[in-house]
CSV table of C-alpha atoms and ligand atoms in Angstrom, one decimal:
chain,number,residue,atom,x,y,z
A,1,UNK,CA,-18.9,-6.0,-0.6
A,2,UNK,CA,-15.9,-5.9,-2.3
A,3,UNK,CA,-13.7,-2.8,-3.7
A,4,UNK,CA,-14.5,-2.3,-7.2
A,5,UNK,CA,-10.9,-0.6,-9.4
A,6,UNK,CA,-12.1,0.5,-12.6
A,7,UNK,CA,-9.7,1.3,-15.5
A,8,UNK,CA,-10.6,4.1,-18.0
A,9,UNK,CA,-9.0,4.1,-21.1
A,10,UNK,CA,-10.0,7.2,-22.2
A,11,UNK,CA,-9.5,7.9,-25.8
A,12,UNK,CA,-6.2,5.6,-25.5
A,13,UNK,CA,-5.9,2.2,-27.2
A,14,UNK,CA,-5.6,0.2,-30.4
A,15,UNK,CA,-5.1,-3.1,-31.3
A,16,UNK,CA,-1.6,-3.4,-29.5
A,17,UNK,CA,-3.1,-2.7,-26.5
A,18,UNK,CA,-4.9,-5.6,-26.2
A,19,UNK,CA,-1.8,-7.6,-24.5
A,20,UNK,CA,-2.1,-5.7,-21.5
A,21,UNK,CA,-6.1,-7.3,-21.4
A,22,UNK,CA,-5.0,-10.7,-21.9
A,23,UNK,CA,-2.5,-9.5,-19.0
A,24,UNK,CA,-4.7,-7.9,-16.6
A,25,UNK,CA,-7.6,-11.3,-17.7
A,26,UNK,CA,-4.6,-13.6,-16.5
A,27,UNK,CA,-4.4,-12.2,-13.1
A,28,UNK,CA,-7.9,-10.8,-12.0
A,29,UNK,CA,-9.0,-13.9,-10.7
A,30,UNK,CA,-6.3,-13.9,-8.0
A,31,UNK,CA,-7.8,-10.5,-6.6
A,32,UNK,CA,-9.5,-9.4,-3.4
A,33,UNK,CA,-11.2,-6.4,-5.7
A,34,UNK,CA,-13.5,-6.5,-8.5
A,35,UNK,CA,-11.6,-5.5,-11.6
A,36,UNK,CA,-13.3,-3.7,-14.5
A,37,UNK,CA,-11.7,-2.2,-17.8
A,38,UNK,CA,-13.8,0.3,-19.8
A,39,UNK,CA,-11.5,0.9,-23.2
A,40,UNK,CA,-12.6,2.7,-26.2
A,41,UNK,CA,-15.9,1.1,-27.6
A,42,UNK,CA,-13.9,0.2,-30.8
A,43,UNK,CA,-12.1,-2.0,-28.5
A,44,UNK,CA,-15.3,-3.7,-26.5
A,45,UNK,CA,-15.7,-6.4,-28.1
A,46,UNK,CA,-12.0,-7.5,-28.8
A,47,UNK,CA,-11.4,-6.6,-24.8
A,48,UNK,CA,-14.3,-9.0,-24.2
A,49,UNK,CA,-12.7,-11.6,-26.4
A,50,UNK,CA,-9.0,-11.3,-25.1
A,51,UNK,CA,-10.1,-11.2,-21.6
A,52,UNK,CA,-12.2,-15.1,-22.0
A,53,UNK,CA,-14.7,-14.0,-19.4
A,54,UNK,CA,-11.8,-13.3,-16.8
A,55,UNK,CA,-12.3,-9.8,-16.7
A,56,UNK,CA,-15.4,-7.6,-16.6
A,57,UNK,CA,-15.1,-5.1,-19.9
A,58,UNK,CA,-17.0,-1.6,-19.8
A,59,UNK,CA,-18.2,1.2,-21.6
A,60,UNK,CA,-17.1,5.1,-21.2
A,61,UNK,CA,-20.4,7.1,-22.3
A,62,UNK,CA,-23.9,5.7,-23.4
A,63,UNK,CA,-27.1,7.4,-25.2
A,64,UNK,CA,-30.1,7.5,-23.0
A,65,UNK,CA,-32.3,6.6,-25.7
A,66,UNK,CA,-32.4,2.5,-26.8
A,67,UNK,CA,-31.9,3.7,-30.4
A,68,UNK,CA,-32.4,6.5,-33.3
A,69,UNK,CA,-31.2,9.3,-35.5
A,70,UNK,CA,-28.0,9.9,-32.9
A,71,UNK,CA,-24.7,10.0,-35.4
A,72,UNK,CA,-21.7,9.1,-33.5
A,73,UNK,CA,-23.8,7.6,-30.0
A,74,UNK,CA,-24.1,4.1,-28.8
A,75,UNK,CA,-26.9,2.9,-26.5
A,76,UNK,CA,-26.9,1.0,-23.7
A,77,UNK,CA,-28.1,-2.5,-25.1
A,78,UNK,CA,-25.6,-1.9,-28.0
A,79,UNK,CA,-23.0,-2.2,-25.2
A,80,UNK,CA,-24.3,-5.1,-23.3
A,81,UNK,CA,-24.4,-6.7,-27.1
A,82,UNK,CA,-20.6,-6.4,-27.5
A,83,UNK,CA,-20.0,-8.0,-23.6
A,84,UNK,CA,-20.2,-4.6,-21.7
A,85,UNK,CA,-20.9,-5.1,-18.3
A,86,UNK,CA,-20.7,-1.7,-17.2
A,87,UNK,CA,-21.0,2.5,-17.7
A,88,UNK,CA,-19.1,5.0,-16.9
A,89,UNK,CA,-21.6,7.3,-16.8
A,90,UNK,CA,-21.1,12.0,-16.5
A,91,UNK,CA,-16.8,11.7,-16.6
A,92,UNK,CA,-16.3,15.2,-15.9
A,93,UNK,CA,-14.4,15.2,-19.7
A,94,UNK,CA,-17.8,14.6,-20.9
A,95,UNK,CA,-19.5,17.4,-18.8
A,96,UNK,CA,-16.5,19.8,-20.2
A,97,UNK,CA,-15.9,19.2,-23.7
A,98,UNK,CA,-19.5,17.9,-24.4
A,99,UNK,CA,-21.7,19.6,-22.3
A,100,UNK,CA,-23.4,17.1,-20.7
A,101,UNK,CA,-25.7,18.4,-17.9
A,102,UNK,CA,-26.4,16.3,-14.6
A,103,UNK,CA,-29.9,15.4,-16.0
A,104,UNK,CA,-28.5,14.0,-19.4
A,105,UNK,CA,-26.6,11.8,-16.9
A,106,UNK,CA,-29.1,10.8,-15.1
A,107,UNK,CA,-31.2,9.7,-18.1
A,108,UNK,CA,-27.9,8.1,-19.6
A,109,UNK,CA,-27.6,6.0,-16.0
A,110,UNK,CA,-31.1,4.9,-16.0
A,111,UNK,CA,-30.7,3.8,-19.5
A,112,UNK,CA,-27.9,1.8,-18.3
A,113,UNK,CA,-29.5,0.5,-14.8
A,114,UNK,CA,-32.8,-0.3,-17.5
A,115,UNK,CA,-30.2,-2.3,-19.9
A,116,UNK,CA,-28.1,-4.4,-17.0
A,117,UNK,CA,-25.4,-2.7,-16.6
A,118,UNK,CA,-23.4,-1.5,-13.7
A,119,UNK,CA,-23.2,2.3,-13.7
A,120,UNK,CA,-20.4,4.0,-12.2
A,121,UNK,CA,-21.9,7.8,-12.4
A,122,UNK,CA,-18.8,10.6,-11.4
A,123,UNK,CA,-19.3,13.7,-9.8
A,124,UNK,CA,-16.5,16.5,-8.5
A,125,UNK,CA,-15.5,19.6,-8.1
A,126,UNK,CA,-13.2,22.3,-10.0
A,127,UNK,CA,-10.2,23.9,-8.4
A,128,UNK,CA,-11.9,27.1,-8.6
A,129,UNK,CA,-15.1,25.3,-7.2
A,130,UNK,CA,-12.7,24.4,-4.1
A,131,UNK,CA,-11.0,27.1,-3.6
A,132,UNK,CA,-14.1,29.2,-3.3
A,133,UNK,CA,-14.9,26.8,-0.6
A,134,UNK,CA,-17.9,25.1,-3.0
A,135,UNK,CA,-17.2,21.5,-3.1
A,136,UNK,CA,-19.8,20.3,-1.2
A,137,UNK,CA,-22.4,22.1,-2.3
A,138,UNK,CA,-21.5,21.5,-6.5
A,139,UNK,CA,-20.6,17.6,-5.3
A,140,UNK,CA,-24.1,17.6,-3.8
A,141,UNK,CA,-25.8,19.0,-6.6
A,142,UNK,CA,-24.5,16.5,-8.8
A,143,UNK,CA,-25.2,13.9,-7.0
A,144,UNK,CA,-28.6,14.7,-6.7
A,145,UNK,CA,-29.3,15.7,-10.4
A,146,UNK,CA,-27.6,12.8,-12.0
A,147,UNK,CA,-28.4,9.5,-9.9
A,148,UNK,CA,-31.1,7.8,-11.2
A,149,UNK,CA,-33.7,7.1,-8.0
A,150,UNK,CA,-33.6,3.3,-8.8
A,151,UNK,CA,-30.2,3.2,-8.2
A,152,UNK,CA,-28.8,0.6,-5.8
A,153,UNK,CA,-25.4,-0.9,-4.9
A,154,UNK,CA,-25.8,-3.8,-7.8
A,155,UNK,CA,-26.2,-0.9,-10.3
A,156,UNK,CA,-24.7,1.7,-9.4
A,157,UNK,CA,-21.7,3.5,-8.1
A,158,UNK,CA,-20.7,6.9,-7.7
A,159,UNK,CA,-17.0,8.1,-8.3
A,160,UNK,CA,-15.6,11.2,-6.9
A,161,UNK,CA,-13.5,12.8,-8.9
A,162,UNK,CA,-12.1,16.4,-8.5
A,163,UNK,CA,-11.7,17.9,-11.6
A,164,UNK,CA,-8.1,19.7,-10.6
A,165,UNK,CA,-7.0,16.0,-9.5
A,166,UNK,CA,-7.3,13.9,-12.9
A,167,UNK,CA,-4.3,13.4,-15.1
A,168,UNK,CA,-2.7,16.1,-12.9
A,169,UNK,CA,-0.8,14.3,-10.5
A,170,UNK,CA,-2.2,16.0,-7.6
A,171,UNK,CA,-4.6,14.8,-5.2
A,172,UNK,CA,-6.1,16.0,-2.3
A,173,UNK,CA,-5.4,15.2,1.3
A,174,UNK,CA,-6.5,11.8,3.0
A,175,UNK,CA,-8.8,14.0,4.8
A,176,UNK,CA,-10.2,15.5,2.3
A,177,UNK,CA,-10.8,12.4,0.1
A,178,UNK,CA,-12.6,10.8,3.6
A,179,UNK,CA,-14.9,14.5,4.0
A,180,UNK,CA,-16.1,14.1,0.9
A,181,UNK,CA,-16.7,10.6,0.6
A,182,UNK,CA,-18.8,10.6,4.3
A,183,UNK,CA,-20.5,13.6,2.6
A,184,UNK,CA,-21.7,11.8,-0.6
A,185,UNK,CA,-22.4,8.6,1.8
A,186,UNK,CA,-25.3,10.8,3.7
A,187,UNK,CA,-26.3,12.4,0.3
A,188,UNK,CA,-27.0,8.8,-1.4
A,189,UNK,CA,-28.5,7.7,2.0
A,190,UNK,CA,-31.0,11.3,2.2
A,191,UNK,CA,-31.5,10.7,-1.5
A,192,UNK,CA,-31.7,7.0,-1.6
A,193,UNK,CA,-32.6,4.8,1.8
A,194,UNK,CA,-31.4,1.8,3.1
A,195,UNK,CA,-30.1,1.1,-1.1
A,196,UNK,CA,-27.9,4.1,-0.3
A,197,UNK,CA,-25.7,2.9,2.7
A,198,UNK,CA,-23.8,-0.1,1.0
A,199,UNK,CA,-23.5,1.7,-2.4
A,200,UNK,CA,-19.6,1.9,-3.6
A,201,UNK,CA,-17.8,5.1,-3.2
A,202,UNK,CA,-14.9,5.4,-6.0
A,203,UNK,CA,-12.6,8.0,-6.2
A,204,UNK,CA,-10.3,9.2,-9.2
A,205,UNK,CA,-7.8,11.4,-10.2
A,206,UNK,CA,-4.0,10.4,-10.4
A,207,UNK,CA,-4.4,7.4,-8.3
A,208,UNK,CA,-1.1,5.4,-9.2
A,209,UNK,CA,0.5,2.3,-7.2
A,210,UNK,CA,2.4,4.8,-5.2
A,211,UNK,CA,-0.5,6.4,-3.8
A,212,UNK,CA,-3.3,3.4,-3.9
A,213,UNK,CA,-2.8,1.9,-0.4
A,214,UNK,CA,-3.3,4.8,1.8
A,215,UNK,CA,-6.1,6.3,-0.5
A,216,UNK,CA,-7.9,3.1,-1.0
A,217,UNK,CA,-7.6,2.2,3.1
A,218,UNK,CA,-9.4,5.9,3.7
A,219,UNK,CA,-13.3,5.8,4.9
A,220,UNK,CA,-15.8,4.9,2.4
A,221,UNK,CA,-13.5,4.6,-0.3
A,222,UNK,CA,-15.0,1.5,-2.1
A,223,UNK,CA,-12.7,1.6,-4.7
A,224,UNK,CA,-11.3,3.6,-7.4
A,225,UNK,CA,-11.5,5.2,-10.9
A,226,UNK,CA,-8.5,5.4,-12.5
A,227,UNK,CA,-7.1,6.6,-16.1
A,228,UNK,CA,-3.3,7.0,-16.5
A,229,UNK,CA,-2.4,4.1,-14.7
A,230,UNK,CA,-4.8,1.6,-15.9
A,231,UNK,CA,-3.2,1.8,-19.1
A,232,UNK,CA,-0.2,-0.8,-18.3
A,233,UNK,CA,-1.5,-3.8,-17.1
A,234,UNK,CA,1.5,-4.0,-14.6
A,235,UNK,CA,0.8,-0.8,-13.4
A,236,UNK,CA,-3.5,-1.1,-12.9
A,237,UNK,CA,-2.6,-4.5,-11.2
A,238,UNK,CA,-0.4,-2.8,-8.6
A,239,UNK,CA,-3.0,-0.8,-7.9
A,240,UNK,CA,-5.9,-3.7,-7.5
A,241,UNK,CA,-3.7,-5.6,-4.9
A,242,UNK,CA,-3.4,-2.7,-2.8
A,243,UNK,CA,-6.9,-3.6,-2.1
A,244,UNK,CA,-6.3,-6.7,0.8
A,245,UNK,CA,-9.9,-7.4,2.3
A,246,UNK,CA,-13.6,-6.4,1.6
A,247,UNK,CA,-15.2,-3.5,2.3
A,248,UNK,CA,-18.5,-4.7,3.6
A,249,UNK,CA,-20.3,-8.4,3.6
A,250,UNK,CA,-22.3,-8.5,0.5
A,251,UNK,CA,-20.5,-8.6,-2.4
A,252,UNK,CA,-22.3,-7.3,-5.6
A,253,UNK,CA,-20.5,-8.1,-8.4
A,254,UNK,CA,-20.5,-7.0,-11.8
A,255,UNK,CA,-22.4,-8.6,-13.6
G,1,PGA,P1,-6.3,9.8,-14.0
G,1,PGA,O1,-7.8,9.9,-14.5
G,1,PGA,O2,-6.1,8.6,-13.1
G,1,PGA,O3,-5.4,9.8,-15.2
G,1,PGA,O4,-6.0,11.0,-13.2
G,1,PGA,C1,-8.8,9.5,-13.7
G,1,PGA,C2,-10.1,9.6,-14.5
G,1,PGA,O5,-10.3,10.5,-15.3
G,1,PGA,O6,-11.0,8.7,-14.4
């Protein structure tokens, strides 16, 4: 399998930005990871476009419901329809400013598993969460509530992201980053079987080219989520070619 180093836009991107696609399109072909871009949705189609098939494209949020009276939301199939790929699925942003509870994820991600897309479904913890020693057992929970049971390594993967870590700077130790990963590996193995042991592992929060080789070498990282620095293409690049090998035999790709 190989690494898969997602870009999340965020709420970041016009027009302009599409130079660093046709950037990132000319050079994605030359990687050892899977690359994947997830701008704004008013961008999907364009990215799709500028990238000429080079470069897999992504959504940020999806409805769980094909379609209806939901102002403002866009379903799954309305993604795959402008070249989406992929979902980023329960970005702890979406928990916090719009409430979204673990089981609205999980019905989001099985609406994006259902519609062919690759879900990448986040799950952390908040400073106060760690520092009252509660990590595991709000990581766990998470992971539980919002991973749809068909999930499998072609559609689906699961990105750690400490709260206190994105768009901070900060990150926690190598050791820490490997204890939580080999904790959410025998979570998606309880919850999940055989389907859970090759599923990708991302994490997130302030990863940069400074700090992507020694997080992305760490155990059961299969990749990485990251926002700030995938918005130069120079920049998210650095970051894919600190990936040098696979991580497993049997590469799913994003389809
Ligand atoms: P960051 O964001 O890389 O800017 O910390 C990561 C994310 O929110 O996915």
């Amino acid at each position: 399998m190989r690494a898969l180093i997602a870009g999340n836009w965020k709420m970041h991107g016009t027009s302009q930005a599409l130079d660093e696609v046709r950037k990132l399109a000319a050079k994605a072909q030359d990687l050892a990871c899977e690359l994947l871009l997830c701008p704004p949705a008013t961008l999907l189609e364009r990215a799709v476009a500028a990238s000429g098939g080079r470069l897999a494209i992504g959504g940020q949020d999806c409805h769980w419901e094909r379609a209806g009276a939901f102002t403002g939301d866009i379903s799954a199939a309305m993604l795959v329809d402008a070249g989406a790929r992929a979902v980023i699925l329960g970005h702890s942003e979406r928990r916090q400013f719009h409430g979204e509870s673990s089981t609205q994820v999980q019905n989001k991600a099985r609406a994006g598993q259902e519609a062919g897309l690759m879900t990448i479904v986040c799950v952390g913890e908040s400073e106060a969460e760690r520092q009252a020693g509660q990590e595991k057992a709000v990581v766990g929970e998470q992971l539980a509530a919002s991973l749809p049971p068909l999930s499998d390594p072609q559609n689906c993967a699961v990105a750690y992201e400490p709260v206190w870590a994105i768009g901070s700077g900060r990150t926690p130790t190598l050791e820490e980053i490997a204890a939580m990963h080999g904790f959410i590996r025998e979570g998606l193995c309880r919850l999940l079987g055989p389907a859970g042991e090759a599923m990708r592992i991302l994490y997130g929060g302030s990863v940069k080219p400074a700090n992507a080789v020694e997080i992305l070498a760490t155990a059961e990282v299969g990749g990485a989520l990251v926002g700030g620095a995938s918005l130069k293409a120079d920049d998210f690049l650095a970051i894919a070619r600190a990936v040098t090998g696979k991580i497993n035999q049997d590469a799913p790709t994003v389809r």
